[in-house]
Short mmCIF file of C-alpha atoms and ligand atoms in Angstrom, two decimals:
data_model
loop_
_atom_site.label_atom_id
_atom_site.label_comp_id
_atom_site.label_asym_id
_atom_site.label_seq_id
_atom_site.Cartn_x
_atom_site.Cartn_y
_atom_site.Cartn_z
CA MET A 21 -0.16 -0.09 -0.08
CA ARG A 22 0.97 3.59 -0.54
CA LYS A 23 2.10 6.35 2.02
CA ARG A 24 -0.46 8.69 1.96
CA ASN A 25 0.80 11.55 -0.28
CA ASN A 26 -0.79 14.84 2.14
CA PRO A 27 2.01 16.28 3.86
CA ASP A 28 -0.51 18.03 6.38
CA LEU A 29 -1.45 15.50 8.00
CA PHE A 30 1.61 13.67 8.96
CA SER A 31 3.69 14.38 12.39
CA HIS A 32 7.18 13.38 13.01
CA ASP A 33 7.69 13.35 16.39
CA THR A 34 7.99 10.49 18.75
CA ILE A 35 4.63 9.26 20.82
CA ALA A 36 4.15 7.40 23.19
CA ALA A 37 1.27 5.94 25.73
CA ILE A 38 0.21 3.20 28.03
CA ALA A 39 -1.68 0.83 25.39
CA THR A 40 -3.31 -1.56 27.66
CA PRO A 41 -6.42 -0.63 30.06
CA LEU A 42 -5.31 1.25 33.33
CA GLY A 43 -5.88 -1.28 36.05
CA GLN A 44 -4.41 -3.84 37.82
CA GLY A 45 -3.19 -6.78 35.61
CA GLY A 46 -0.32 -9.29 34.96
CA ILE A 47 1.25 -7.37 32.64
CA GLY A 48 0.60 -3.61 31.12
CA VAL A 49 2.24 -2.02 27.88
CA VAL A 50 3.91 0.78 27.21
CA ARG A 51 3.90 1.55 23.64
CA ILE A 52 6.45 4.21 21.63
CA SER A 53 6.62 5.06 18.02
CA GLY A 54 8.88 7.40 16.03
CA ARG A 55 12.00 7.88 15.34
CA LYS A 56 13.49 8.54 18.78
CA CYS A 57 12.05 5.23 20.39
CA LEU A 58 15.12 3.19 20.04
CA SER A 59 17.43 5.74 21.28
CA ILE A 60 14.78 6.33 24.41
CA LEU A 61 14.78 2.75 24.69
CA LYS A 62 18.81 2.49 25.17
CA LYS A 63 18.81 5.06 27.32
CA ILE A 64 16.93 3.07 29.85
CA PHE A 65 16.17 -0.61 29.13
CA ARG A 66 18.92 -2.62 30.92
CA LEU A 67 20.26 -5.96 31.04
CA LYS A 68 20.87 -7.78 35.27
CA GLY A 69 24.12 -6.16 35.79
CA ARG A 70 22.99 -2.98 34.46
CA LYS A 71 24.70 -3.81 31.17
CA ALA A 72 23.51 -2.00 27.68
CA VAL A 73 21.43 -4.30 25.45
CA LYS A 74 21.86 -4.91 21.69
CA PHE A 75 18.75 -4.71 20.64
CA SER A 76 17.44 -6.60 16.92
CA THR A 77 14.01 -6.47 15.49
CA HIS A 78 11.26 -8.10 16.25
CA LYS A 79 13.26 -9.58 19.43
CA MET A 80 11.98 -9.80 23.16
CA THR A 81 14.57 -9.07 25.36
CA TYR A 82 13.87 -9.48 29.20
CA GLY A 83 15.72 -6.48 31.30
CA SER A 84 15.10 -3.81 33.48
CA VAL A 85 13.66 -0.18 33.26
CA VAL A 86 16.41 2.13 34.74
CA ASP A 87 15.82 6.19 35.36
CA PRO A 88 19.35 7.00 33.84
CA ASP A 89 19.30 10.07 35.99
CA SER A 90 18.69 8.68 39.16
CA GLY A 91 19.67 5.20 38.68
CA VAL A 92 16.35 3.85 39.93
CA ILE A 93 15.10 0.56 38.50
CA LEU A 94 11.17 1.29 37.80
CA ASP A 95 10.87 -2.14 37.05
CA SER A 96 11.58 -5.03 35.11
CA GLY A 97 10.20 -6.48 32.15
CA MET A 98 10.25 -7.46 28.14
CA ALA A 99 11.31 -5.13 25.64
CA ALA A 100 10.53 -5.18 21.84
CA PHE A 101 11.95 -3.03 19.06
CA MET A 102 10.49 -3.31 15.68
CA ARG A 103 12.11 -1.56 12.83
CA GLY A 104 9.86 0.31 10.49
CA PRO A 105 8.20 -0.21 7.86
CA SER A 106 7.81 -3.39 9.38
CA SER A 107 5.77 -2.34 12.49
CA TYR A 108 2.11 -1.87 13.39
CA THR A 109 2.80 2.10 12.56
CA GLY A 110 5.16 1.79 9.72
CA GLU A 111 7.67 3.47 11.84
CA ASP A 112 10.38 2.46 14.20
CA VAL A 113 8.20 0.93 17.66
CA VAL A 114 8.98 0.13 20.78
CA GLU A 115 6.68 -2.28 23.27
CA ILE A 116 7.88 -2.45 26.81
CA SER A 117 5.81 -4.97 29.01
CA LEU A 118 5.89 -4.29 32.56
CA HIS A 119 3.53 -5.28 35.59
CA GLY A 120 0.27 -4.13 35.19
CA SER A 121 0.26 -1.62 37.91
CA ILE A 122 -0.84 1.83 36.99
CA PRO A 123 2.04 3.86 39.20
CA ILE A 124 4.88 1.68 37.49
CA LEU A 125 2.97 2.26 33.94
CA LYS A 126 2.82 5.89 34.59
CA ASN A 127 6.38 6.22 35.88
CA VAL A 128 7.83 4.55 32.60
CA LEU A 129 5.58 6.83 30.44
CA ASP A 130 6.51 9.81 32.32
CA LEU A 131 10.35 8.54 31.77
CA VAL A 132 9.80 8.20 27.97
CA VAL A 133 8.61 11.67 27.57
CA ARG A 134 10.86 13.36 29.39
CA LEU A 135 13.56 11.54 27.33
CA GLY A 136 11.50 13.37 23.93
CA ALA A 137 8.49 11.44 23.71
CA ARG A 138 5.26 13.16 23.57
CA ILE A 139 1.89 11.53 24.87
CA ALA A 140 0.06 10.02 21.89
CA ASP A 141 -3.39 11.35 21.12
CA LYS A 142 -6.25 8.82 21.06
CA GLY A 143 -5.95 6.35 18.13
CA GLU A 144 -2.91 7.98 17.19
CA PHE A 145 -0.69 4.68 16.63
CA THR A 146 -3.32 3.66 14.31
CA LYS A 147 -3.86 6.99 12.42
CA ARG A 148 -0.22 6.79 11.94
CA ALA A 149 -0.45 3.28 10.57
CA PHE A 150 -3.21 4.55 8.25
CA LEU A 151 -0.97 7.54 7.05
CA ASN A 152 2.22 5.45 6.77
CA GLY A 153 0.38 3.01 4.17
CA LYS A 154 -0.08 -0.18 6.52
CA ILE A 155 -3.76 -0.02 6.51
CA ASP A 156 -6.61 1.54 4.83
CA LEU A 157 -9.19 3.63 6.47
CA ALA A 158 -11.97 0.74 6.88
CA GLN A 159 -9.39 -1.15 8.01
CA ALA A 160 -8.21 1.21 10.76
CA GLU A 161 -12.08 1.36 11.81
CA ALA A 162 -11.79 -2.05 11.99
CA VAL A 163 -9.34 -1.79 14.70
CA LEU A 164 -11.67 0.30 16.49
CA ASP A 165 -14.61 -2.33 16.18
CA LEU A 166 -12.75 -4.94 17.18
CA ILE A 167 -11.52 -3.21 20.44
CA LYS A 168 -14.94 -2.59 20.97
CA SER A 169 -16.68 -5.74 20.00
CA ARG A 170 -19.07 -7.66 22.62
CA THR A 171 -19.73 -10.46 21.09
CA SER A 172 -17.40 -13.02 19.13
CA PHE A 173 -19.49 -12.82 16.38
CA SER A 174 -18.96 -8.83 16.29
CA ALA A 175 -15.36 -9.60 16.74
CA SER A 176 -15.17 -11.84 13.68
CA GLN A 177 -16.72 -9.70 11.40
CA ALA A 178 -14.58 -6.77 12.60
CA THR A 179 -11.48 -9.14 11.79
CA GLY A 180 -12.97 -9.36 8.50
CA GLN A 181 -12.88 -6.06 7.65
CA LEU A 182 -9.24 -5.82 9.20
CA GLU A 183 -8.27 -8.58 6.96
CA GLY A 184 -9.43 -6.32 4.23
CA ALA A 185 -13.23 -8.15 3.26
CA LEU A 186 -14.62 -4.75 2.78
CA SER A 187 -11.44 -2.71 1.27
CA LYS A 188 -11.38 -5.38 -1.16
CA ASP A 189 -14.80 -4.93 -2.71
CA VAL A 190 -14.79 -1.02 -2.70
CA HIS A 191 -11.30 -1.20 -4.34
CA SER A 192 -12.73 -3.62 -7.13
CA ALA A 193 -15.69 -1.34 -7.81
CA ARG A 194 -13.70 1.93 -7.89
CA ASN A 195 -11.35 0.47 -10.19
CA ARG A 196 -14.12 -0.63 -12.42
CA LEU A 197 -15.37 3.05 -12.50
CA LEU A 198 -11.61 4.62 -13.11
CA GLU A 199 -11.52 2.06 -16.04
CA VAL A 200 -14.77 3.44 -17.17
CA LEU A 201 -13.51 7.34 -16.60
CA THR A 202 -10.34 6.80 -18.35
CA SER A 203 -12.28 5.63 -21.60
CA VAL A 204 -14.47 8.37 -20.98
CA GLU A 205 -12.09 10.84 -20.76
CA ALA A 206 -10.07 10.15 -23.57
CA SER A 207 -12.98 10.38 -25.82
CA ILE A 208 -14.15 14.06 -24.39
CA ASP A 209 -12.36 15.37 -27.47
CA PHE A 210 -13.72 13.01 -29.61
CA PRO A 211 -16.70 11.86 -28.72
CA GLU A 212 -17.73 10.90 -32.20
CA ASP A 213 -15.36 7.86 -31.36
CA ILE A 214 -17.44 6.16 -28.83
CA ASP A 215 -19.60 3.63 -30.90
CA ALA A 216 -22.79 1.92 -29.62
CA SER A 217 -21.00 -0.78 -28.38
CA GLY A 218 -18.34 1.93 -26.42
CA TYR A 219 -21.60 3.35 -24.47
CA LYS A 220 -22.86 -0.18 -23.97
CA ASN A 221 -19.68 -1.25 -21.93
CA ILE A 222 -20.00 1.88 -20.17
CA ASN A 223 -23.53 1.63 -19.08
CA LYS A 224 -22.66 -1.94 -18.22
CA SER A 225 -19.83 -1.07 -16.20
CA VAL A 226 -21.76 1.73 -14.27
CA ALA A 227 -24.52 -0.84 -13.88
CA LYS A 228 -22.29 -3.50 -12.25
CA THR A 229 -20.89 -0.52 -9.88
CA GLN A 230 -24.39 0.40 -8.94
CA GLN A 231 -25.56 -3.19 -7.90
CA LYS A 232 -22.06 -3.54 -5.86
CA ILE A 233 -23.25 -0.52 -4.25
CA LYS A 234 -26.39 -1.62 -3.58
CA ASP A 235 -25.65 -4.75 -2.53
CA LEU A 236 -23.38 -3.10 0.23
CA LEU A 237 -25.82 -0.47 1.49
CA GLU A 238 -28.12 -3.49 2.10
CA THR A 239 -25.53 -4.57 5.18
CA SER A 240 -26.12 -1.39 6.92
CA ASP A 241 -28.65 -2.05 9.26
CA VAL A 242 -27.10 -5.32 10.05
CA GLY A 243 -23.97 -3.54 10.25
CA ARG A 244 -25.04 -1.49 13.09
CA VAL A 245 -26.61 -4.03 15.08
CA VAL A 246 -23.49 -6.20 14.98
CA ARG A 247 -21.30 -2.92 15.76
CA GLU A 248 -23.47 -1.30 18.13
CA GLY A 249 -26.24 -3.66 19.64
CA ALA A 250 -29.36 -3.88 18.67
CA LEU A 251 -32.06 -2.37 21.07
CA VAL A 252 -35.28 -4.72 21.90
CA ALA A 253 -37.84 -3.28 24.23
CA ILE A 254 -39.96 -5.77 26.29
CA ILE A 255 -43.53 -5.10 26.02
CA GLY A 256 -46.93 -6.09 27.53
CA ARG A 257 -49.75 -5.14 29.66
CA PRO A 258 -48.93 -5.37 33.62
CA ASN A 259 -48.03 -9.06 34.99
CA VAL A 260 -47.96 -10.43 31.56
CA GLY A 261 -44.60 -11.66 32.72
CA LYS A 262 -42.15 -9.29 31.01
CA SER A 263 -39.67 -9.43 33.67
CA SER A 264 -39.80 -12.77 34.30
CA LEU A 265 -38.82 -12.93 30.17
CA LEU A 266 -35.97 -10.62 30.61
CA ASN A 267 -35.02 -12.70 33.50
CA ALA A 268 -35.06 -15.78 31.54
CA LEU A 269 -33.11 -14.02 28.76
CA LEU A 270 -30.32 -12.92 31.05
CA ARG A 271 -30.63 -16.48 33.35
CA GLU A 272 -30.24 -14.41 36.24
CA GLU A 273 -32.47 -12.29 38.73
CA ARG A 274 -31.85 -8.91 37.92
CA ALA A 275 -35.51 -7.60 37.33
CA ILE A 276 -37.89 -7.51 40.60
CA VAL A 277 -40.55 -9.58 39.87
CA THR A 278 -43.50 -9.31 41.92
CA SER A 279 -47.22 -10.44 41.30
CA ASP A 280 -48.53 -6.56 41.92
CA PRO A 281 -49.40 -4.67 38.91
CA GLY A 282 -47.28 -1.84 37.83
CA THR A 283 -44.44 -2.50 40.35
CA THR A 284 -41.63 -2.39 37.40
CA ARG A 285 -41.28 1.22 37.67
CA ASP A 286 -38.65 1.86 35.41
CA THR A 287 -37.29 0.87 32.34
CA LEU A 288 -34.56 -1.50 32.90
CA GLU A 289 -31.85 -1.86 30.31
CA GLU A 290 -29.26 -4.87 30.31
CA GLY A 291 -26.88 -6.01 27.69
CA ILE A 292 -27.29 -9.46 26.58
CA ASN A 293 -25.99 -12.20 23.92
CA VAL A 294 -28.30 -13.26 21.70
CA LEU A 295 -26.69 -15.69 19.48
CA GLY A 296 -23.61 -13.71 18.81
CA ILE A 297 -25.79 -10.40 18.45
CA PRO A 298 -25.22 -7.76 21.11
CA VAL A 299 -28.26 -6.80 22.26
CA ARG A 300 -29.47 -3.94 24.49
CA ILE A 301 -32.75 -5.04 26.23
CA VAL A 302 -35.29 -2.74 27.93
CA ASP A 303 -38.25 -3.90 30.08
CA THR A 304 -40.82 -1.54 29.88
CA ALA A 305 -42.83 -0.08 33.03
CA GLY A 306 -45.75 -1.40 32.18
CA LEU A 307 -48.16 0.63 29.78
CA ARG A 308 -50.74 1.78 32.32
CA LYS A 309 -51.45 5.43 33.13
CA ALA A 310 -49.01 6.51 35.13
CA LYS A 311 -49.77 7.08 38.68
CA GLY A 312 -46.73 8.75 40.87
CA GLU A 313 -44.33 11.25 38.92
CA ALA A 314 -41.24 8.37 38.98
CA GLU A 315 -44.12 5.98 37.26
CA ALA A 316 -44.75 8.65 34.36
CA LYS A 317 -41.11 9.43 33.67
CA GLY A 318 -40.62 5.60 33.46
CA ILE A 319 -43.38 5.79 30.70
CA ASP A 320 -42.20 8.09 29.04
CA ARG A 321 -39.01 6.26 28.61
CA THR A 322 -40.92 3.30 27.68
CA HIS A 323 -41.97 5.40 25.04
CA ARG A 324 -38.71 6.58 23.84
CA SER A 325 -37.39 2.97 23.79
CA ILE A 326 -40.19 1.61 21.86
CA ASN A 327 -39.75 4.17 19.18
CA GLU A 328 -36.61 3.46 18.58
CA ALA A 329 -36.29 -0.25 19.19
CA ASP A 330 -35.13 -2.53 16.56
CA LEU A 331 -37.17 -5.49 17.76
CA ILE A 332 -40.29 -5.41 19.96
CA LEU A 333 -41.13 -8.29 21.98
CA LEU A 334 -45.09 -8.50 22.82
CA VAL A 335 -45.84 -10.25 25.99
CA MET A 336 -48.83 -11.92 26.38
CA ASP A 337 -50.46 -14.11 29.12
CA SER A 338 -51.36 -17.10 27.08
CA SER A 339 -53.26 -18.54 30.59
CA ALA A 340 -55.62 -15.84 30.32
CA PRO A 341 -58.33 -14.44 27.75
CA ILE A 342 -56.84 -11.86 25.76
CA THR A 343 -57.71 -8.17 26.61
CA ARG A 344 -58.57 -5.16 24.90
CA GLN A 345 -55.45 -3.94 26.23
CA ASP A 346 -53.80 -6.86 24.34
CA LYS A 347 -54.98 -6.06 21.37
CA GLU A 348 -54.44 -2.05 21.05
CA LEU A 349 -50.55 -2.97 21.75
CA ILE A 350 -50.73 -5.20 18.92
CA ILE A 351 -52.59 -3.07 16.24
CA LYS A 352 -50.14 -0.11 17.64
CA HIS A 353 -47.07 -1.97 17.22
CA SER A 354 -48.23 -4.34 13.95
CA GLY A 355 -46.15 -2.40 11.24
CA LYS A 356 -42.93 -2.96 13.30
CA ASN A 357 -40.39 -5.81 13.72
CA ILE A 358 -42.32 -7.61 16.11
CA ILE A 359 -42.86 -11.06 18.19
CA LEU A 360 -45.70 -11.79 19.48
CA VAL A 361 -44.56 -13.99 22.51
CA PHE A 362 -47.18 -16.13 24.11
CA ASN A 363 -46.07 -16.45 27.59
CA LYS A 364 -47.33 -18.92 30.51
CA ILE A 365 -48.00 -21.82 28.54
CA ASP A 366 -46.87 -24.00 31.43
CA LYS A 367 -50.50 -23.34 32.64
CA LYS A 368 -53.96 -24.03 31.03
CA ALA A 369 -54.58 -22.56 28.08
CA LYS A 370 -57.39 -19.35 28.07
CA ALA A 371 -55.72 -16.91 25.03
CA ASP A 372 -57.18 -17.28 21.69
CA VAL A 373 -54.00 -17.05 20.32
CA ALA A 374 -55.36 -17.58 16.40
CA LYS A 375 -57.73 -14.93 16.80
CA ILE A 376 -55.25 -12.41 18.25
CA VAL A 377 -52.59 -13.27 15.53
CA ARG A 378 -54.90 -12.20 12.90
CA LEU A 379 -54.15 -8.98 13.87
CA ALA A 380 -50.84 -8.88 13.00
CA PRO A 381 -50.71 -11.73 10.38
CA ASN A 382 -47.03 -11.12 9.24
CA ALA A 383 -45.42 -10.68 12.89
CA LYS A 384 -43.20 -13.44 14.03
CA ARG A 385 -44.29 -15.93 17.14
CA ALA A 386 -43.06 -17.44 20.30
CA ARG A 387 -44.46 -19.45 22.82
CA ILE A 388 -42.74 -19.56 26.20
CA SER A 389 -42.95 -19.98 29.90
CA ALA A 390 -40.91 -17.36 31.35
CA THR A 391 -40.52 -19.10 34.63
CA ASN A 392 -39.19 -22.72 33.85
CA GLY A 393 -37.47 -21.44 30.27
CA THR A 394 -39.45 -23.59 27.97
CA GLY A 395 -39.17 -22.04 24.67
CA ILE A 396 -36.36 -19.62 25.66
CA ARG A 397 -33.78 -21.04 23.55
CA LYS A 398 -36.40 -20.88 20.02
CA LEU A 399 -37.33 -17.20 21.18
CA GLU A 400 -33.66 -16.20 20.80
CA GLU A 401 -33.48 -17.73 17.42
CA THR A 402 -36.70 -16.09 16.33
CA MET A 403 -34.96 -12.86 18.00
CA TYR A 404 -31.88 -13.19 15.76
CA LYS A 405 -33.72 -14.18 12.55
CA ALA A 406 -35.85 -11.17 13.32
CA LEU A 407 -32.74 -8.81 13.66
CA LEU A 408 -30.64 -9.72 10.84
CA GLY A 409 -33.26 -10.52 8.35
CA GLY A 410 -32.02 -12.54 5.44
CA PHE A 411 -28.36 -11.78 6.59
CA SER A 412 -26.53 -15.11 7.07
CA SER A 413 -23.64 -14.71 9.68
CA ASP A 414 -21.03 -15.98 7.46
CA ILE A 415 -17.75 -15.03 9.08
CA GLY A 416 -15.74 -12.49 7.26
CA LYS A 417 -18.75 -11.04 5.54
CA VAL A 418 -18.78 -7.37 4.86
CA LEU A 419 -20.77 -5.22 6.99
CA ILE A 420 -20.76 -1.28 6.31
CA ASN A 421 -21.20 1.31 8.80
CA SER A 422 -22.83 4.77 8.99
CA ARG A 423 -19.93 6.56 7.43
CA HIS A 424 -19.07 3.83 4.55
CA LYS A 425 -23.08 4.10 3.97
CA GLN A 426 -22.88 7.75 3.22
CA CYS A 427 -20.14 7.36 0.59
CA LEU A 428 -21.51 4.83 -0.48
CA VAL A 429 -24.88 6.61 -0.78
CA ARG A 430 -23.22 9.71 -2.68
CA ALA A 431 -21.47 7.34 -4.91
CA GLY A 432 -24.77 5.42 -5.88
CA GLU A 433 -26.45 9.13 -6.72
CA GLU A 434 -23.99 10.47 -9.03
CA LEU A 435 -23.99 6.75 -10.89
CA ASN A 436 -27.63 7.46 -11.24
CA ALA A 437 -27.18 10.76 -12.50
CA ALA A 438 -24.76 9.43 -14.87
CA THR A 439 -27.08 6.82 -16.10
CA VAL A 440 -29.57 8.96 -16.75
CA ALA A 441 -27.07 11.63 -18.68
CA LEU A 442 -26.04 8.39 -21.00
CA ALA A 443 -29.50 7.48 -21.62
CA LYS A 444 -30.37 11.40 -22.88
CA LYS A 445 -26.84 11.06 -24.90
CA ASP A 446 -25.79 14.09 -22.81
CA PRO A 447 -22.62 15.18 -23.64
CA ILE A 448 -20.01 12.88 -22.36
CA ASP A 449 -17.88 15.45 -20.31
CA LEU A 450 -21.14 16.07 -18.06
CA VAL A 451 -21.12 11.96 -17.57
CA SER A 452 -17.37 12.28 -16.68
CA ILE A 453 -17.90 14.85 -13.76
CA ASN A 454 -20.71 12.34 -12.27
CA LEU A 455 -18.30 9.65 -12.81
CA LYS A 456 -15.41 11.22 -11.08
CA GLU A 457 -17.61 12.19 -8.05
CA ALA A 458 -18.43 8.83 -7.84
CA VAL A 459 -14.96 7.57 -7.90
CA MET A 460 -13.86 10.33 -5.09
CA ALA A 461 -17.16 9.15 -2.61
CA LEU A 462 -15.89 5.19 -3.17
CA GLY A 463 -12.44 6.52 -2.45
CA GLU A 464 -12.98 8.11 0.74
CA VAL A 465 -14.45 4.49 2.00
CA THR A 466 -11.04 3.41 2.16
CA GLY A 467 -9.43 6.76 2.58
CA GLU A 468 -7.52 6.80 -0.93
CA VAL A 469 -9.29 10.50 -0.59
CA VAL A 470 -9.25 11.84 2.83
CA THR A 471 -9.34 14.72 4.61
CA GLU A 472 -8.00 16.01 8.43
CA GLU A 473 -12.06 16.13 9.37
CA ILE A 474 -12.69 12.77 8.52
CA LEU A 475 -9.71 11.40 10.01
CA SER A 476 -10.09 13.36 13.31
CA LYS A 477 -13.82 12.14 13.50
CA ILE A 478 -12.73 8.73 12.74
CA PHE A 479 -9.62 8.51 15.24
CA SER A 480 -11.61 10.38 18.27
CA GLU A 481 -13.57 7.60 19.07
CA PHE A 482 -10.35 5.96 20.13
CA CYS A 483 -8.96 5.56 23.15
CA VAL A 484 -5.01 6.68 24.00
CA GLY A 485 -2.78 3.77 23.19
CA LYS A 486 -4.13 2.75 20.15
P1 LIG B 529 -44.66 -8.06 34.38
O1 LIG B 529 -45.46 -7.15 34.92
O2 LIG B 529 -45.35 -8.35 32.79
O3 LIG B 529 -43.27 -7.81 34.32
O4 LIG B 529 -44.81 -9.38 34.73
P2 LIG B 529 -43.74 -10.15 36.12
O5 LIG B 529 -42.71 -10.72 35.21
O6 LIG B 529 -43.96 -9.37 37.05
O7 LIG B 529 -44.73 -11.29 36.08
C1 LIG B 529 -45.83 -11.16 36.66
C2 LIG B 529 -46.55 -12.91 37.59
O8 LIG B 529 -46.58 -13.88 36.82
C3 LIG B 529 -45.18 -13.12 38.67
O9 LIG B 529 -46.01 -13.76 39.64
C4 LIG B 529 -44.71 -14.53 37.62
O10 LIG B 529 -44.12 -15.28 38.61
C5 LIG B 529 -45.66 -14.94 36.90
N1 LIG B 529 -45.25 -15.58 35.52
C6 LIG B 529 -44.22 -14.88 34.93
N2 LIG B 529 -44.23 -15.71 33.78
C7 LIG B 529 -44.65 -17.03 34.13
C8 LIG B 529 -45.01 -18.24 33.40
O11 LIG B 529 -44.42 -18.50 32.30
N3 LIG B 529 -45.51 -19.11 34.26
C9 LIG B 529 -46.52 -19.43 35.02
N4 LIG B 529 -47.03 -19.59 35.88
N5 LIG B 529 -45.68 -17.69 35.94
C10 LIG B 529 -45.23 -16.84 35.33
#
């Protein structure tokens, strides 16, 4: 990969940070990148008996970190030197693994800074990796997705992107367009040189690229769910078993279960893992008219989470006749992504299920007993399908994020305009403008085209040391 050629985006000083989470741990790592890192390492790292170390690249050395001014030993550990460009950032990199103690790591970092490094900004190591052409922008974003992933499914998706799955797709679409653009531009001065078959080829390539963009855009909702987690709201009238269902899903008693209607005063939000999808699940406060202020607030929040939810679990008591309130809830939410959950199937059935299902014929259904766990696994499978739609969870399959979506939507619009212009036989230089814009927009996904604004937005979400 090429080094980015915008000199304004580079800084050449040496950066350092604690790369591991701040807390107590078996080891903690101080990472340094830049021209001075080997000279700093040589000044502070000593073998037993305080002998100087001869560092060779990509080898770990056991020794001690010593303050060269005071002679005080700060800690012992392993130091590794990676000579650029064969390193994470593409520059010289040093990683010193020490004991995972906050004061030790801070002291070593202070020492490194005293000897000429500066504290790294958020995500600056990965930013340098991008600027030095070690990874592209979609891969840099994948590093962040990977660090933030909460389930192994999310992690494997991020790994696929880090390996370049999305970049490959976008590159080939962009290259195809670049070829079209080249032939279009070559003919601007001699438009009569493009014959019918030339037009046909241009149209074909543009259509192929549009299809690819469409395919990628279709992954955006699932991409968001896998990255950020889905919001699922449990609703239903009081006492149908919403809190019990939340408990069954959590498999631990977090929500308070009581038999007094309306005792769940507030929305409760919990993080769960539904067959690999990170899910924030909200148990709502029972959609009754509020009596107290606290309950009113809870109901307010309930409505908000229902509106924002990716999926609604509407719980009903199958051991009691369906009430008007049940029906109202079904009718109100039938247009949403909803599962009708018939609970208490361990008891004698009294609900007219067939009749209620007619009110929302397209809704998915589940039969459960929240208290003894029957049907919970099946409900999770139904939730999984409802959240992922037709998407199959193939490892490494490309899933775009909202930034990619914006770029792809723009590219798609430009290609639509190009198609219209081609159909109208507009002057070919107009077509070339649309094609150029589309190429630019695709380039933004992988960072071929990049501004400081895009970079700071992406890397500000990182933590220091990454
Ligand atoms: P919520 O008001 O909808 O949150 O309902 P709760 O979860 O607090 O449950 C109300 C009552 O129904 C409690 O006494 C639960 O033990 C009971 N309950 C919930 N689910 C089941 C179930 O599957 N079977 C039976 N037999 N009782 C249940």
